[in-house]
Amino acid sequence: MGRAPGHLARLREARPQPELLLLVDDLDTAFRDWPDDHRHAAIEALEAILRDGRRAGVVVAASAGVAHRLGTGIREAFGQHLLLRHASRADLVHAGGAGDLWRTHEPPGAGQWEAHRAQVVDAPHLVDDRHPSPESLQVGDGLFAVVSASPRADLVTLREAGLAAVLLEPTGDTAVRAIIAGSGADAPGPRIVVGDADAWMANWSVAAIVREEATIVVHGGAREQRVFHSGRGLAPLLDDAVAQCLVTASDGSSRRAAWPPRPGN
């Protein structure tokens, strides 16, 4: 799911191409658990694709358990509606169907389309072309700042992975400040500092250095992402906030990676 906002944004800006079919399953609940900013951006992008996508060769088909959960803009943007079996005649009519076509006992896939009874048949499974899970971040020389929802646990995990790391406290620490400021930076190997959102925000002076020079690793949720996020667009969503992290390089580019990081070659 973490790739979905980026995919929708790219499709929204797509140039004309051979016809592409975009399938969205359970559209009425697909973005329900996303952070507000990502959910609004995804809905806005999907509305734009539905409105303008045909000129770029993009066709959208979606399923929804309850169509009325969809916003009016999205619901009315679909040119055709296939209504599958409903529990009662009243439910079917409420969904916009023809009540006289409702039957008490119908086989799976039965429904109606343009006021005609219809039967959906089984189709072969689509080839599973999902993107592979992201690889672990390979930590080499340089400064790495980890913003963690569980900094002490993540500190242990990093050390168990063979990486030397230090903990940043909200009250600060002279040794940590020296590491972040670059004391001994000529020595090979990574310099890793782990802290929660409060610790990084409390140490604003070292955070300013980190923002410019470090590779930032976020292992947590929206609160942790906001510490160093520059506000230029939305950060990528993670499929699993425990098994994945968000890595932002000093040039501002972000990508997902598996957690925990691993020593580089």
C-alpha positions as a LaTeX table, in Angstrom:
\begin{tabular}{lrrr}
\hline
Residue & $x$ (\AA) & $y$ (\AA) & $z$ (\AA) \\
\hline
Met1 & 0.00 & 0.00 & 0.00 \\
Gly2 & 2.88 & 2.34 & 0.57 \\
Arg3 & 3.53 & 2.69 & $-3.13$ \\
Ala4 & $-0.06$ & 3.64 & $-3.97$ \\
Pro5 & 0.20 & 7.45 & $-3.52$ \\
Gly6 & 3.22 & 7.59 & $-5.82$ \\
His7 & 1.56 & 5.37 & $-8.44$ \\
Leu8 & $-1.58$ & 7.53 & $-8.44$ \\
Ala9 & 0.45 & 10.71 & $-8.75$ \\
Arg10 & 2.40 & 9.33 & $-11.72$ \\
Leu11 & $-0.78$ & 8.16 & $-13.44$ \\
Arg12 & $-2.34$ & 11.57 & $-12.84$ \\
Glu13 & 0.51 & 13.20 & $-14.78$ \\
Ala14 & 0.78 & 10.43 & $-17.38$ \\
Arg15 & 1.26 & 11.22 & $-21.04$ \\
Pro16 & $-0.81$ & 9.39 & $-23.66$ \\
Gln17 & 0.21 & 5.73 & $-23.76$ \\
Pro18 & $-1.19$ & 2.35 & $-24.76$ \\
Glu19 & $-4.38$ & 1.76 & $-22.77$ \\
Leu20 & $-3.69$ & 0.99 & $-19.12$ \\
Leu21 & $-6.25$ & $-0.54$ & $-16.75$ \\
Leu22 & $-6.05$ & 0.58 & $-13.11$ \\
Leu23 & $-7.85$ & $-1.80$ & $-10.73$ \\
Val24 & $-8.77$ & $-0.64$ & $-7.22$ \\
Asp25 & $-10.21$ & $-3.22$ & $-4.83$ \\
Asp26 & $-12.49$ & $-2.16$ & $-1.95$ \\
Leu27 & $-12.31$ & 1.50 & $-2.93$ \\
Asp28 & $-14.72$ & 2.52 & $-0.17$ \\
Thr29 & $-12.23$ & 1.39 & 2.49 \\
Ala30 & $-8.88$ & 1.37 & 0.63 \\
Phe31 & $-7.55$ & 4.62 & 2.13 \\
Arg32 & $-9.42$ & 4.49 & 5.44 \\
Asp33 & $-6.40$ & 3.83 & 7.67 \\
Trp34 & $-4.02$ & 6.22 & 5.91 \\
Pro35 & $-2.87$ & 9.49 & 7.52 \\
Asp36 & $-5.17$ & 12.38 & 6.60 \\
Asp37 & $-2.72$ & 14.09 & 4.23 \\
His38 & $-2.05$ & 10.88 & 2.29 \\
Arg39 & $-5.73$ & 9.94 & 2.17 \\
His40 & $-6.79$ & 13.34 & 0.81 \\
Ala41 & $-3.95$ & 13.32 & $-1.74$ \\
Ala42 & $-4.87$ & 9.82 & $-2.95$ \\
Ile43 & $-8.56$ & 10.68 & $-3.34$ \\
Glu44 & $-7.70$ & 13.91 & $-5.15$ \\
Ala45 & $-5.35$ & 12.07 & $-7.53$ \\
Leu46 & $-7.90$ & 9.32 & $-8.20$ \\
Glu47 & $-10.61$ & 11.89 & $-8.96$ \\
Ala48 & $-8.24$ & 13.56 & $-11.43$ \\
Ile49 & $-7.46$ & 10.21 & $-13.09$ \\
Leu50 & $-11.17$ & 9.42 & $-13.40$ \\
Arg51 & $-11.83$ & 12.85 & $-14.85$ \\
Asp52 & $-8.88$ & 13.22 & $-17.21$ \\
Gly53 & $-7.22$ & 9.80 & $-17.44$ \\
Arg54 & $-8.94$ & 8.60 & $-20.60$ \\
Arg55 & $-7.01$ & 11.16 & $-22.62$ \\
Ala56 & $-3.81$ & 9.53 & $-21.33$ \\
Gly57 & $-5.10$ & 6.01 & $-21.99$ \\
Val58 & $-5.84$ & 5.20 & $-18.34$ \\
Val59 & $-9.07$ & 3.30 & $-17.58$ \\
Val60 & $-10.19$ & 2.73 & $-13.99$ \\
Ala61 & $-12.25$ & $-0.17$ & $-12.62$ \\
Ala62 & $-13.01$ & $-0.45$ & $-8.91$ \\
Ser63 & $-15.02$ & $-2.48$ & $-6.45$ \\
Ala64 & $-16.78$ & $-1.16$ & $-3.36$ \\
Gly65 & $-18.69$ & $-2.90$ & $-0.60$ \\
Val66 & $-20.92$ & 0.13 & 0.03 \\
Ala67 & $-20.97$ & 2.63 & $-2.82$ \\
His68 & $-22.40$ & 5.41 & $-0.67$ \\
Arg69 & $-19.20$ & 5.48 & 1.37 \\
Leu70 & $-17.50$ & 6.93 & $-1.69$ \\
Gly71 & $-17.44$ & 10.67 & $-2.15$ \\
Thr72 & $-19.86$ & 12.06 & $-4.71$ \\
Gly73 & $-17.03$ & 13.16 & $-6.98$ \\
Ile74 & $-15.55$ & 9.67 & $-7.25$ \\
Arg75 & $-18.86$ & 7.81 & $-7.38$ \\
Glu76 & $-20.26$ & 9.91 & $-10.22$ \\
Ala77 & $-17.00$ & 9.85 & $-12.18$ \\
Phe78 & $-17.44$ & 6.18 & $-13.05$ \\
Gly79 & $-19.33$ & 5.87 & $-16.33$ \\
Gln80 & $-20.70$ & 2.37 & $-15.68$ \\
His81 & $-21.93$ & 0.66 & $-12.50$ \\
Leu82 & $-22.35$ & $-3.09$ & $-12.06$ \\
Leu83 & $-24.42$ & $-3.94$ & $-8.99$ \\
Leu84 & $-23.85$ & $-7.40$ & $-7.56$ \\
Arg85 & $-26.27$ & $-9.24$ & $-5.29$ \\
His86 & $-27.64$ & $-7.27$ & $-2.32$ \\
Ala87 & $-29.05$ & $-8.71$ & 0.89 \\
Ser88 & $-32.48$ & $-7.13$ & 0.37 \\
Arg89 & $-34.53$ & $-5.42$ & $-2.30$ \\
Ala90 & $-34.43$ & $-2.20$ & $-0.28$ \\
Asp91 & $-30.62$ & $-2.27$ & $-0.16$ \\
Leu92 & $-30.49$ & $-2.74$ & $-3.91$ \\
Val93 & $-32.86$ & 0.14 & $-4.61$ \\
His94 & $-30.93$ & 2.36 & $-2.18$ \\
Ala95 & $-27.77$ & 1.58 & $-4.16$ \\
Gly96 & $-29.47$ & 2.73 & $-7.36$ \\
Gly97 & $-30.57$ & $-0.65$ & $-8.73$ \\
Ala98 & $-33.86$ & $-1.85$ & $-10.16$ \\
Gly99 & $-35.87$ & $-3.51$ & $-7.41$ \\
Asp100 & $-37.85$ & $-5.73$ & $-9.78$ \\
Leu101 & $-34.61$ & $-7.50$ & $-10.79$ \\
Trp102 & $-33.82$ & $-8.54$ & $-7.21$ \\
Arg103 & $-34.06$ & $-12.27$ & $-6.43$ \\
Thr104 & $-34.00$ & $-14.02$ & $-3.05$ \\
His105 & $-31.67$ & $-16.79$ & $-4.15$ \\
Glu106 & $-28.97$ & $-15.96$ & $-6.66$ \\
Pro107 & $-25.61$ & $-17.61$ & $-7.42$ \\
Pro108 & $-22.31$ & $-15.86$ & $-6.66$ \\
Gly109 & $-21.58$ & $-13.18$ & $-9.23$ \\
Ala110 & $-25.23$ & $-12.44$ & $-10.00$ \\
Gly111 & $-26.25$ & $-8.82$ & $-10.35$ \\
Gln112 & $-27.52$ & $-6.18$ & $-12.73$ \\
Trp113 & $-26.03$ & $-3.77$ & $-15.24$ \\
Glu114 & $-27.94$ & $-0.97$ & $-16.99$ \\
Ala115 & $-31.26$ & $-2.39$ & $-15.72$ \\
His116 & $-30.51$ & $-5.87$ & $-17.10$ \\
Arg117 & $-29.75$ & $-8.99$ & $-15.12$ \\
Ala118 & $-26.08$ & $-9.95$ & $-15.35$ \\
Gln119 & $-23.85$ & $-12.81$ & $-14.30$ \\
Val120 & $-20.13$ & $-12.32$ & $-13.62$ \\
Val121 & $-18.03$ & $-15.40$ & $-14.39$ \\
Asp122 & $-14.70$ & $-16.53$ & $-12.98$ \\
Ala123 & $-11.60$ & $-15.26$ & $-14.75$ \\
Pro124 & $-8.01$ & $-16.54$ & $-14.59$ \\
His125 & $-5.91$ & $-15.04$ & $-11.83$ \\
Leu126 & $-3.79$ & $-12.09$ & $-12.85$ \\
Val127 & $-0.04$ & $-12.54$ & $-12.81$ \\
Asp128 & 1.30 & $-11.42$ & $-9.46$ \\
Asp129 & 3.54 & $-8.52$ & $-10.44$ \\
Arg130 & 3.80 & $-6.85$ & $-7.06$ \\
His131 & 7.03 & $-5.06$ & $-6.33$ \\
Pro132 & 9.41 & $-6.99$ & $-4.08$ \\
Ser133 & 9.86 & $-5.89$ & $-0.50$ \\
Pro134 & 12.49 & $-3.17$ & $-0.07$ \\
Glu135 & 16.03 & $-4.16$ & 0.76 \\
Ser136 & 17.78 & $-3.18$ & 3.98 \\
Leu137 & 19.68 & 0.09 & 4.10 \\
Gln138 & 23.40 & $-0.59$ & 3.78 \\
Val139 & 25.07 & 1.69 & 6.31 \\
Gly140 & 28.54 & 2.83 & 5.30 \\
Asp141 & 30.68 & 5.82 & 6.22 \\
Gly142 & 28.95 & 9.01 & 7.27 \\
Leu143 & 26.37 & 10.40 & 9.67 \\
Phe144 & 23.03 & 8.63 & 10.16 \\
Ala145 & 20.22 & 10.05 & 12.29 \\
Val146 & 17.51 & 7.60 & 13.35 \\
Val147 & 14.17 & 9.06 & 14.48 \\
Ser148 & 12.51 & 6.22 & 16.32 \\
Ala149 & 9.21 & 5.57 & 18.06 \\
Ser150 & 11.12 & 3.13 & 20.33 \\
Pro151 & 14.68 & 4.46 & 20.47 \\
Arg152 & 16.07 & 2.21 & 23.21 \\
Ala153 & 14.76 & $-0.94$ & 21.55 \\
Asp154 & 16.05 & 0.21 & 18.17 \\
Leu155 & 19.43 & 1.01 & 19.71 \\
Val156 & 19.70 & $-2.60$ & 20.87 \\
Thr157 & 18.60 & $-3.88$ & 17.45 \\
Leu158 & 21.23 & $-1.82$ & 15.66 \\
Arg159 & 23.97 & $-3.01$ & 17.97 \\
Glu160 & 22.86 & $-6.61$ & 17.52 \\
Ala161 & 23.12 & $-6.03$ & 13.75 \\
Gly162 & 26.76 & $-5.08$ & 14.23 \\
Leu163 & 26.36 & $-1.31$ & 14.08 \\
Ala164 & 27.74 & 1.05 & 16.71 \\
Ala165 & 25.10 & 3.58 & 17.70 \\
Val166 & 24.51 & 6.09 & 20.51 \\
Leu167 & 21.28 & 7.27 & 22.14 \\
Leu168 & 20.18 & 10.91 & 22.01 \\
Glu169 & 18.35 & 12.07 & 25.14 \\
Pro170 & 16.05 & 15.13 & 25.28 \\
Thr171 & 18.55 & 16.74 & 27.68 \\
Gly172 & 21.36 & 16.29 & 25.17 \\
Asp173 & 24.81 & 14.79 & 25.65 \\
Thr174 & 28.26 & 16.18 & 24.95 \\
Ala175 & 29.49 & 12.98 & 23.29 \\
Val176 & 26.44 & 12.81 & 21.06 \\
Arg177 & 26.83 & 16.45 & 20.07 \\
Ala178 & 30.46 & 15.79 & 19.18 \\
Ile179 & 29.48 & 12.84 & 16.98 \\
Ile180 & 26.75 & 14.80 & 15.20 \\
Ala181 & 28.98 & 17.84 & 14.77 \\
Gly182 & 31.59 & 15.63 & 13.09 \\
Ser183 & 34.24 & 15.21 & 15.76 \\
Gly184 & 36.40 & 12.35 & 14.57 \\
Ala185 & 34.59 & 12.33 & 11.21 \\
Asp186 & 37.81 & 11.39 & 9.42 \\
Ala187 & 37.62 & 7.97 & 11.06 \\
Pro188 & 36.03 & 5.37 & 8.76 \\
Gly189 & 32.67 & 3.85 & 9.56 \\
Pro190 & 29.18 & 5.13 & 10.24 \\
Arg191 & 28.19 & 7.56 & 12.96 \\
Ile192 & 24.69 & 6.61 & 14.09 \\
Val193 & 22.57 & 8.55 & 16.56 \\
Val194 & 19.16 & 7.25 & 17.67 \\
Gly195 & 16.51 & 9.38 & 19.34 \\
Asp196 & 12.76 & 9.78 & 19.53 \\
Ala197 & 10.87 & 12.79 & 18.18 \\
Asp198 & 11.07 & 14.66 & 21.49 \\
Ala199 & 14.84 & 14.20 & 21.75 \\
Trp200 & 15.49 & 15.49 & 18.23 \\
Met201 & 13.16 & 18.47 & 18.64 \\
Ala202 & 14.72 & 19.36 & 22.00 \\
Asn203 & 18.21 & 19.33 & 20.50 \\
Trp204 & 17.41 & 21.82 & 17.76 \\
Ser205 & 21.02 & 22.89 & 17.18 \\
Val206 & 22.28 & 19.39 & 16.39 \\
Ala207 & 19.09 & 18.67 & 14.48 \\
Ala208 & 19.96 & 21.58 & 12.20 \\
Ile209 & 23.30 & 19.94 & 11.39 \\
Val210 & 21.61 & 16.59 & 10.82 \\
Arg211 & 19.09 & 18.13 & 8.44 \\
Glu212 & 21.90 & 19.33 & 6.17 \\
Glu213 & 24.46 & 16.53 & 6.43 \\
Ala214 & 22.98 & 13.24 & 7.59 \\
Thr215 & 21.08 & 10.39 & 6.08 \\
Ile216 & 17.84 & 10.41 & 8.07 \\
Val217 & 16.18 & 7.11 & 8.94 \\
Val218 & 12.62 & 7.21 & 10.32 \\
His219 & 11.44 & 4.09 & 12.11 \\
Gly220 & 7.99 & 4.95 & 13.33 \\
Gly221 & 4.90 & 6.83 & 12.19 \\
Ala222 & 3.69 & 10.26 & 11.18 \\
Arg223 & 4.99 & 11.97 & 14.33 \\
Glu224 & 8.53 & 10.75 & 13.70 \\
Gln225 & 8.33 & 11.67 & 10.01 \\
Arg226 & 7.39 & 15.26 & 10.81 \\
Val227 & 10.63 & 15.92 & 12.73 \\
Phe228 & 12.81 & 16.36 & 9.63 \\
His229 & 10.25 & 16.36 & 6.82 \\
Ser230 & 10.78 & 19.48 & 4.75 \\
Gly231 & 7.15 & 19.73 & 3.65 \\
Arg232 & 7.94 & 19.24 & $-0.04$ \\
Gly233 & 5.19 & 16.78 & $-0.91$ \\
Leu234 & 4.20 & 13.71 & 1.05 \\
Ala235 & 6.63 & 11.16 & 2.43 \\
Pro236 & 6.16 & 7.61 & 1.10 \\
Leu237 & 3.80 & 5.43 & 3.13 \\
Leu238 & 5.20 & 2.25 & 4.64 \\
Asp239 & 3.51 & $-1.13$ & 4.20 \\
Asp240 & 4.71 & $-2.12$ & 7.68 \\
Ala241 & 5.92 & 0.54 & 10.14 \\
Val242 & 7.74 & $-2.13$ & 12.19 \\
Ala243 & 9.51 & $-4.08$ & 9.44 \\
Gln244 & 10.24 & $-1.04$ & 7.27 \\
Cys245 & 11.75 & 2.41 & 7.64 \\
Leu246 & 11.90 & 5.60 & 5.60 \\
Val247 & 15.35 & 6.73 & 4.43 \\
Thr248 & 15.94 & 10.32 & 3.34 \\
Ala249 & 19.31 & 11.22 & 1.85 \\
Ser250 & 20.96 & 14.62 & 2.28 \\
Asp251 & 19.68 & 15.62 & $-1.19$ \\
Gly252 & 16.08 & 15.21 & 0.02 \\
Ser253 & 15.22 & 12.04 & $-1.90$ \\
Ser254 & 13.27 & 9.44 & 0.11 \\
Arg255 & 12.83 & 5.71 & $-0.23$ \\
Arg256 & 11.57 & 2.79 & 1.80 \\
Ala257 & 13.96 & 0.23 & 3.26 \\
Ala258 & 13.70 & $-2.88$ & 5.38 \\
Trp259 & 14.42 & $-2.52$ & 9.09 \\
Pro260 & 16.98 & $-2.87$ & 10.57 \\
Pro261 & 19.84 & $-1.38$ & 8.53 \\
Arg262 & 22.88 & $-3.55$ & 7.85 \\
Pro263 & 26.61 & $-2.77$ & 7.82 \\
Gly264 & 27.77 & $-1.69$ & 4.37 \\
Asn265 & 30.55 & $-3.30$ & 2.42 \\
\hline
\end{tabular}
